[in-house]
Short mmCIF file of C-alpha atoms in Angstrom, two decimals:
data_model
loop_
_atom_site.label_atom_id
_atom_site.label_comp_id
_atom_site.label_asym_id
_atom_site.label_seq_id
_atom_site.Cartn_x
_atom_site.Cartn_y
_atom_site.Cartn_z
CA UNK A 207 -25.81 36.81 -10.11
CA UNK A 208 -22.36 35.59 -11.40
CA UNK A 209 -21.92 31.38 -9.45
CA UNK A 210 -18.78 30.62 -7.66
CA UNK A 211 -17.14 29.33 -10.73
CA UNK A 212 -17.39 32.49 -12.66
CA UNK A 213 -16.13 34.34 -9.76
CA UNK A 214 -13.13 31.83 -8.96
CA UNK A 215 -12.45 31.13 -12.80
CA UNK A 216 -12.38 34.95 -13.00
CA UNK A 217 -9.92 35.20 -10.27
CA UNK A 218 -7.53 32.88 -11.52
CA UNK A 219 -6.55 34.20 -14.65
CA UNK A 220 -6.45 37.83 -12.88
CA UNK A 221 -3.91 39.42 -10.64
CA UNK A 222 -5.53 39.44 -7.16
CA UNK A 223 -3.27 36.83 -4.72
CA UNK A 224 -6.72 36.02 -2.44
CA UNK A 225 -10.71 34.94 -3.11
CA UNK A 226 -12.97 35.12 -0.62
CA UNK A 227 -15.81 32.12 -0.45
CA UNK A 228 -18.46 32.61 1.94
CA UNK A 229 -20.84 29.92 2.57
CA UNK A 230 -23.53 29.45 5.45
CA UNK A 231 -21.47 32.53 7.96
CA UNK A 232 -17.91 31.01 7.14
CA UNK A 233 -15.49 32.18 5.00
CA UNK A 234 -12.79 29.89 2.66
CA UNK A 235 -9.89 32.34 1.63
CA UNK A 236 -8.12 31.04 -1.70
CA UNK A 237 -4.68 32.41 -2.64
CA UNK A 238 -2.26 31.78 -5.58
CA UNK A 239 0.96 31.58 -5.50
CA UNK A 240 2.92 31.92 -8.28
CA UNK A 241 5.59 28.82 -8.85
CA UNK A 242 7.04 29.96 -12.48
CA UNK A 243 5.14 31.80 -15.26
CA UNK A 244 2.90 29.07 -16.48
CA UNK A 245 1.70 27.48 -13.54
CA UNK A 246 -0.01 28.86 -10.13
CA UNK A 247 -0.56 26.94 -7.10
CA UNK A 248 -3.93 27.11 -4.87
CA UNK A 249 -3.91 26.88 -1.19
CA UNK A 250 -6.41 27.93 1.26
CA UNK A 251 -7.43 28.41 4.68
CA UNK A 252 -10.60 28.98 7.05
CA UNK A 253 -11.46 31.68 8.82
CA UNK A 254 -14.78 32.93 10.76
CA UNK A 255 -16.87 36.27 9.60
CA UNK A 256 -14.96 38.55 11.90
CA UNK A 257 -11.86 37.77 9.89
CA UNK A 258 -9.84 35.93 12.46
CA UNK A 259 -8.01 32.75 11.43
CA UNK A 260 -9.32 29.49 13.02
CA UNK A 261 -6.59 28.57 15.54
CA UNK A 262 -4.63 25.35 14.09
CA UNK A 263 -5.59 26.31 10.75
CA UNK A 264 -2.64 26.59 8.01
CA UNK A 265 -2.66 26.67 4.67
CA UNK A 266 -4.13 23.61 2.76
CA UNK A 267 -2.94 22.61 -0.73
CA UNK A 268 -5.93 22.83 -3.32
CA UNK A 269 -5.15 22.46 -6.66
CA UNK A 270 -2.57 22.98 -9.34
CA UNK A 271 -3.41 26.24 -12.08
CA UNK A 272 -1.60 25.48 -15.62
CA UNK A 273 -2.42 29.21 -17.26
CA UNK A 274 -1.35 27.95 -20.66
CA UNK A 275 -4.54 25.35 -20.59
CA UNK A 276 -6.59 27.57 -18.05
CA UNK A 277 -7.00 24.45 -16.60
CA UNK A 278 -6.51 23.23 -12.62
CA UNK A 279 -5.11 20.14 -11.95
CA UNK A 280 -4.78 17.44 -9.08
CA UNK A 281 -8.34 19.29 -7.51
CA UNK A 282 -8.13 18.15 -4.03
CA UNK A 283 -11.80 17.61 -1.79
CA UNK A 284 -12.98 21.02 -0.61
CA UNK A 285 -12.36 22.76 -3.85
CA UNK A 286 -13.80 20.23 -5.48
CA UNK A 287 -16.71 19.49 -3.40
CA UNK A 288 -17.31 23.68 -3.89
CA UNK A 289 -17.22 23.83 -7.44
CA UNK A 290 -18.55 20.41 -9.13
CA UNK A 291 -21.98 21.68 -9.35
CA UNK A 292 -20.46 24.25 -12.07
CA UNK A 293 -17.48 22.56 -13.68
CA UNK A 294 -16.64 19.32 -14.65
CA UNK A 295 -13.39 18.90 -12.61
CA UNK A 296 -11.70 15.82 -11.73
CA UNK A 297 -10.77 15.46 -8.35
CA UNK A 298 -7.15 14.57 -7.82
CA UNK A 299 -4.96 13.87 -10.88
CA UNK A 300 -5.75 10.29 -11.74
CA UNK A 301 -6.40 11.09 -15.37
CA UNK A 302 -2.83 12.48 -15.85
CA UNK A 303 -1.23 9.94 -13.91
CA UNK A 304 -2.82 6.66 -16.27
CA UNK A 305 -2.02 8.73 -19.08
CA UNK A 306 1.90 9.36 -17.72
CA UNK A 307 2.37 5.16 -16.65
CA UNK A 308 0.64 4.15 -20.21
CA UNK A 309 3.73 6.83 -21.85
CA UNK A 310 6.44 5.51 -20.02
CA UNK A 311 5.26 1.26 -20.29
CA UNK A 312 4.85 2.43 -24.28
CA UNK A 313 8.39 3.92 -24.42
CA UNK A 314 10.23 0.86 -22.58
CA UNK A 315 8.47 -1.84 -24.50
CA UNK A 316 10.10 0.64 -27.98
CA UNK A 317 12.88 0.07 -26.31
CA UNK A 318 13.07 -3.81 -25.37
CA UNK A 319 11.67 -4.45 -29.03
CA UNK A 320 14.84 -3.09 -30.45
CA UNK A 321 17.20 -6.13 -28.64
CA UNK A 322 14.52 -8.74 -27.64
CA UNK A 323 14.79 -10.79 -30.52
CA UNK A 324 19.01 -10.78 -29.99
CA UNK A 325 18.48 -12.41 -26.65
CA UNK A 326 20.22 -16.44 -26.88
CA UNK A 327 18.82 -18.43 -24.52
CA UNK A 328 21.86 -20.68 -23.69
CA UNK A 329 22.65 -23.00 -20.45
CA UNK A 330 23.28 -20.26 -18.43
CA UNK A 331 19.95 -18.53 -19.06
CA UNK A 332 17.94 -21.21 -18.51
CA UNK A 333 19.49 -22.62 -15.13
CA UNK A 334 19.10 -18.38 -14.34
CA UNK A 335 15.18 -18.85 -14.91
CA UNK A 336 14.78 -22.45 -13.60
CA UNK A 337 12.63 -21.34 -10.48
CA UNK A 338 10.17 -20.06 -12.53
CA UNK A 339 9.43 -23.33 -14.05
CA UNK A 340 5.60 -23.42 -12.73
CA UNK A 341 5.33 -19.82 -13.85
CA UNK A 342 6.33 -21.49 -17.39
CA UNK A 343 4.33 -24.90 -17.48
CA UNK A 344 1.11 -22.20 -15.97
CA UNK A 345 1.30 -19.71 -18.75
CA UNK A 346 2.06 -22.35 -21.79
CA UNK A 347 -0.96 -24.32 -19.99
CA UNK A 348 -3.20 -21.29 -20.11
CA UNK A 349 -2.38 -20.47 -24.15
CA UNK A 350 -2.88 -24.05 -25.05
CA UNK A 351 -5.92 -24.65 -23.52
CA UNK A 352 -7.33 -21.06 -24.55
CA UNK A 353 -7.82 -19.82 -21.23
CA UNK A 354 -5.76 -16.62 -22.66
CA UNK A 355 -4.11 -15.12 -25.66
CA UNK A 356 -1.06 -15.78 -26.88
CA UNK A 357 1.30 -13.09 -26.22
CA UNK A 358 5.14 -13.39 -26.35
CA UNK A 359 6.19 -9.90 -26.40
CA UNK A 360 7.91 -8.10 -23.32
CA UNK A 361 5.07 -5.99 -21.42
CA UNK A 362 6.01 -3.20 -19.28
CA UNK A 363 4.48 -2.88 -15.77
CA UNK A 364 5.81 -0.32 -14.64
CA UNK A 365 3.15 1.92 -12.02
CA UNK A 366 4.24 5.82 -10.27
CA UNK A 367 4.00 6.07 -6.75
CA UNK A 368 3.30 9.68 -5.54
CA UNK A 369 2.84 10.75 -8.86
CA UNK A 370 2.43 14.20 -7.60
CA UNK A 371 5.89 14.83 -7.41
CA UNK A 372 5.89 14.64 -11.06
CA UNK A 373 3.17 16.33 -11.83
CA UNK A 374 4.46 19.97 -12.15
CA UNK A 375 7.16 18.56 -14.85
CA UNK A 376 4.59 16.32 -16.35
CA UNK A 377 2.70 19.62 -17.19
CA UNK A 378 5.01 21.90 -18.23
CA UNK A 379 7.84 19.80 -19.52
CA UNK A 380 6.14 16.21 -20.84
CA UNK A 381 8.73 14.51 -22.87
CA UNK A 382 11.80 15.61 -21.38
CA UNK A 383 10.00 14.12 -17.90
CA UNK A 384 8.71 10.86 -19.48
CA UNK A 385 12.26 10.37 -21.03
CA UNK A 386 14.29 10.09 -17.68
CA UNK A 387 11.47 8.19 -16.36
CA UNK A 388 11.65 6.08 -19.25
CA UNK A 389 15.75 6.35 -19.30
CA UNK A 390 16.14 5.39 -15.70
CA UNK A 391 13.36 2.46 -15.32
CA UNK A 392 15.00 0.79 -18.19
CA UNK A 393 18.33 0.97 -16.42
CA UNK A 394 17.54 -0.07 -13.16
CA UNK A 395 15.60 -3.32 -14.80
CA UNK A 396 17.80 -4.36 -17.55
CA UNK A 397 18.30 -7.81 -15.81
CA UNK A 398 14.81 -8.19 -14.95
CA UNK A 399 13.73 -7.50 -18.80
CA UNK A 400 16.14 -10.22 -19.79
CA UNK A 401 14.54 -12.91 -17.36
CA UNK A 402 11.06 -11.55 -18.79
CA UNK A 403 11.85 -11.98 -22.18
CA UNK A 404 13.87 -15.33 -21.67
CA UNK A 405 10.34 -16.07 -19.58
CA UNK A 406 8.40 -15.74 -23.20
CA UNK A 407 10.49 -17.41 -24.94
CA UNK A 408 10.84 -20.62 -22.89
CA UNK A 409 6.84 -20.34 -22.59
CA UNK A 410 6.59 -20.31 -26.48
CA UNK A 411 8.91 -23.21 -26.80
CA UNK A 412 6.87 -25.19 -23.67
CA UNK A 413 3.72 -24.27 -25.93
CA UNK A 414 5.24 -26.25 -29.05
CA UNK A 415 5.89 -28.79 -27.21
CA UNK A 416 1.90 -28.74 -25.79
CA UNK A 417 0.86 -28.87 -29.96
CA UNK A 418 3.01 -31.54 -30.99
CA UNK A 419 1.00 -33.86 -28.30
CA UNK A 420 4.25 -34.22 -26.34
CA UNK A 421 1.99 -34.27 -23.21
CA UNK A 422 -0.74 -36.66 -23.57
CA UNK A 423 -2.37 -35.54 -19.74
CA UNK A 424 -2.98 -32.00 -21.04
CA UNK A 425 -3.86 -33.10 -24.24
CA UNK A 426 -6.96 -35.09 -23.03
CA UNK A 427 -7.47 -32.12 -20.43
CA UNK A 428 -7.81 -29.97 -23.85
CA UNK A 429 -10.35 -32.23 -25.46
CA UNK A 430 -12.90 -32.49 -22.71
CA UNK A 431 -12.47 -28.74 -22.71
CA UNK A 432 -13.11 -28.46 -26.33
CA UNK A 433 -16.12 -30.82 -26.28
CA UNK A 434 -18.57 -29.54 -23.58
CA UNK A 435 -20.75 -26.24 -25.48
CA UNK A 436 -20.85 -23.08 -23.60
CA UNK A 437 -24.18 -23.56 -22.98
CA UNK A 438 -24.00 -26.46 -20.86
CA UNK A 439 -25.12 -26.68 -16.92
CA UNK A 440 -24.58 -30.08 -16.24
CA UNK A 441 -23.06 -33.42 -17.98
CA UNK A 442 -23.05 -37.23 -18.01
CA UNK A 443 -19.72 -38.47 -16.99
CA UNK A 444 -18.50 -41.87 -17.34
CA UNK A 445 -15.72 -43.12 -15.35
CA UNK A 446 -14.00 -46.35 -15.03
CA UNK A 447 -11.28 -46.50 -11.85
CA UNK A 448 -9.65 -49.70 -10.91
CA UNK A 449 -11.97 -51.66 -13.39
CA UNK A 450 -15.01 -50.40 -11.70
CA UNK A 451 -17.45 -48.03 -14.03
CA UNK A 452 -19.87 -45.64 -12.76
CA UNK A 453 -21.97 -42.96 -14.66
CA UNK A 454 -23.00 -39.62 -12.54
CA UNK A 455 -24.12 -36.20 -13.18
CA UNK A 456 -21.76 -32.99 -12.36
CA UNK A 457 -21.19 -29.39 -13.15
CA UNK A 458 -19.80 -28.90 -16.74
CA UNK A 459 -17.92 -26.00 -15.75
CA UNK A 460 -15.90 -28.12 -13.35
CA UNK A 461 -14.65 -29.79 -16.83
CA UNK A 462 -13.76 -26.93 -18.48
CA UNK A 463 -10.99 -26.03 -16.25
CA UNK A 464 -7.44 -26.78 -16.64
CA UNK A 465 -7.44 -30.25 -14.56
CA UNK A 466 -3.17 -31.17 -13.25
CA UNK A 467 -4.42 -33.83 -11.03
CA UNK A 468 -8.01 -35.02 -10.08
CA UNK A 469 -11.61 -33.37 -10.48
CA UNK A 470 -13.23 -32.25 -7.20
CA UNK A 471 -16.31 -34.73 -6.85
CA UNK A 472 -18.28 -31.59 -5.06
CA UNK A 473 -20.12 -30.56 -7.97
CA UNK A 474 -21.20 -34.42 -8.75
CA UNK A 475 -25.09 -33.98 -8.22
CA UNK A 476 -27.10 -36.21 -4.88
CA UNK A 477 -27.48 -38.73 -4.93
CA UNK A 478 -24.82 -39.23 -7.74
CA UNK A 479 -22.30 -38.08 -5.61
CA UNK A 480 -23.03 -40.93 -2.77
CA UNK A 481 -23.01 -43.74 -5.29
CA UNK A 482 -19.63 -42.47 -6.32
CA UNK A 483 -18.21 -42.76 -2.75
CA UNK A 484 -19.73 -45.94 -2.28
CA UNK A 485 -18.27 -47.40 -5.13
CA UNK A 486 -14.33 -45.47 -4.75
CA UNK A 487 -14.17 -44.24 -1.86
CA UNK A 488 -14.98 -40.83 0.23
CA UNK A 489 -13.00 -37.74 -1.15
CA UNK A 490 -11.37 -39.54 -4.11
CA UNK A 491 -11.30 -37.50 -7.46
CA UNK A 492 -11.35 -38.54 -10.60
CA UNK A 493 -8.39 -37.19 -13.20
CA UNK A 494 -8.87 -36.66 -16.97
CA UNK A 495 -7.46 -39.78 -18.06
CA UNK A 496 -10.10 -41.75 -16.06
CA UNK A 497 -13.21 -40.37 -18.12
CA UNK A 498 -14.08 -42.67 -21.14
CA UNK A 499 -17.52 -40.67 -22.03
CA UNK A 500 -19.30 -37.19 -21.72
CA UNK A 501 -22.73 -37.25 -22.88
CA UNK A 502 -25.65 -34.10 -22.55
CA UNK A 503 -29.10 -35.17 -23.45
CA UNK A 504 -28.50 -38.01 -25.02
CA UNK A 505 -25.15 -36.65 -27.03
CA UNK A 506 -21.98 -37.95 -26.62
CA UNK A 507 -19.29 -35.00 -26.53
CA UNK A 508 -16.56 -36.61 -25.78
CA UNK A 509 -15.14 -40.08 -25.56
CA UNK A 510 -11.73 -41.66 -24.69
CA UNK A 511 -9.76 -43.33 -27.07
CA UNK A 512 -8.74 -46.71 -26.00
CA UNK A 513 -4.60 -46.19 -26.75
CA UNK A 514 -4.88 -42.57 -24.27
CA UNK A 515 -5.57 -45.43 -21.34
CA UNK A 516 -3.40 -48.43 -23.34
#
């Protein structure tokens, strides 16, 4: 006895307009209808044995047939939920839709590359970019202290919404679809790509500046970073604040985190943690520059050179 696959895949490469589905006494009626000569679309409706519609019923929207590929797309629940036992659909279109954003973010980034390196970052620029200055210092930050790669190149983001609506063309008619997606997107964002790429660049210069030692906070942020192992749960610190010098136990990962101001004394161990208050104070954190050793079983990893607190 032929399954419900056979029977539907059967009926959509023939000529019959309806399929009949009956399951448990109720009936799903299928029908095509054709929207050029390549692709079909399925609807379908309910209806009870004696072969009256259910009242409120219309037609629901089921999937997409692309004859050339004998293939349905953008499968919605009911067919699906029918015929996954016997096919490997994919419910909805999600597939073509990743692959269609990927396309288009490839084709603008072709197209940036071509002028990105022409862009002059005068006066002008910069004073247009100024209130992204955190967004600057944050990134360069992140690169220097290797919390992420360094990546100066323009990146696309751009994302479809309703991607159905494209679908049909996406099909039938890729590149000439992806091309005015591509065409217009870049248009409508020309200034935005400029601020992007003016963005990078200002990062990569911010980052030089990071190398050369130019900023001795983050460079002693970078070195207690480097100096703790992977492996490590806990560390001796040493601090000395106000001439007073204490040694306690914390969490080593709360030292291997970019550190703009003062450590959070919360992952100090007890009854480290109420020494340190007693001796500076409830809620006072330490900052980088205040650490002058990190030792783990008996090790020292790190240790402050006397000119960083000259």
């Amino acid at each position: 006895m032929p399954n419900i696959y056979d029977e539907f895949s059967k009926w959509l490469k023939g000529d019959e307009q309806r399929f009949c589905d009956e399951v448990m006494g109720d009936i799903e009626v299928y029908i095509k209808i054709r929207y050029n000569d390549e692709i079909d679309l399925i609807y379908s409706f309910h209806r009870t044995v004696d072969g009256e519609i259910v009242a409120g019923e219309d037609l629901k929207y089921q999937a997409l047939y692309y004859r050339p590929e004998d293939k349905l797309y953008d499968v919605q629940y009911k067919l699906h939920y029918r015929l996954r036992d016997f096919a490997e659909l994919e419910r909805g279109c999600e597939t073509e839709r990743v692959e269609f954003e990927k396309y288009v973010r490839e084709r603008v980034e072709q197209i940036v590359s071509q002028y990105s390196d022409s862009i002059v970052v005068d006066d002008e620029a910069r004073k247009r970019v100024e209130r992204y200055e955190r967004d600057i210092d944050e990134a360069a930050r992140k690169i220097y202290l290797n919390e992420t790669d360094a990546e100066f190149s323009y990146k696309c983001e751009y994302s479809v919404e309703q991607f159905e609506k494209y679908l049909i063309k996406y099909i039938s008619e890729r590149e000439k679809i992806i091309r005015s997606v591509v065409e217009e997107y870049h248009e409508k964002r020309k200034d935005e790509i400029r601020d992007d790429i003016i963005h990078n660049i200002l990062t990569k210069e911010r980052l030089e500046l990071y190398k050369q030692g130019k900023d001795k906070q983050i460079e002693i942020v970078k070195k207690i970073i480097d100096s703790i192992p992977q492996d490590c749960r806990t560390v001796n610190v040493t601090t000395v604040i106000d001439g007073k010098e204490l040694t306690f136990k914390t969490e080593a990962s709360e030292l291997r985190r970019d550190c703009k101001s003062t450590y959070s004394t919360w992952y100090i161990k007890t009854p480290d943690r109420e020494d340190y208050e007693r001796l500076y104070g409830r809620c006072s954190g330490y900052k980088p520059e205040d650490i002058t050793k990190i030792t783990f079983s008996r090790k020292t990893l790190y240790e402050r050179e006397e000119k960083q607190n000259a």
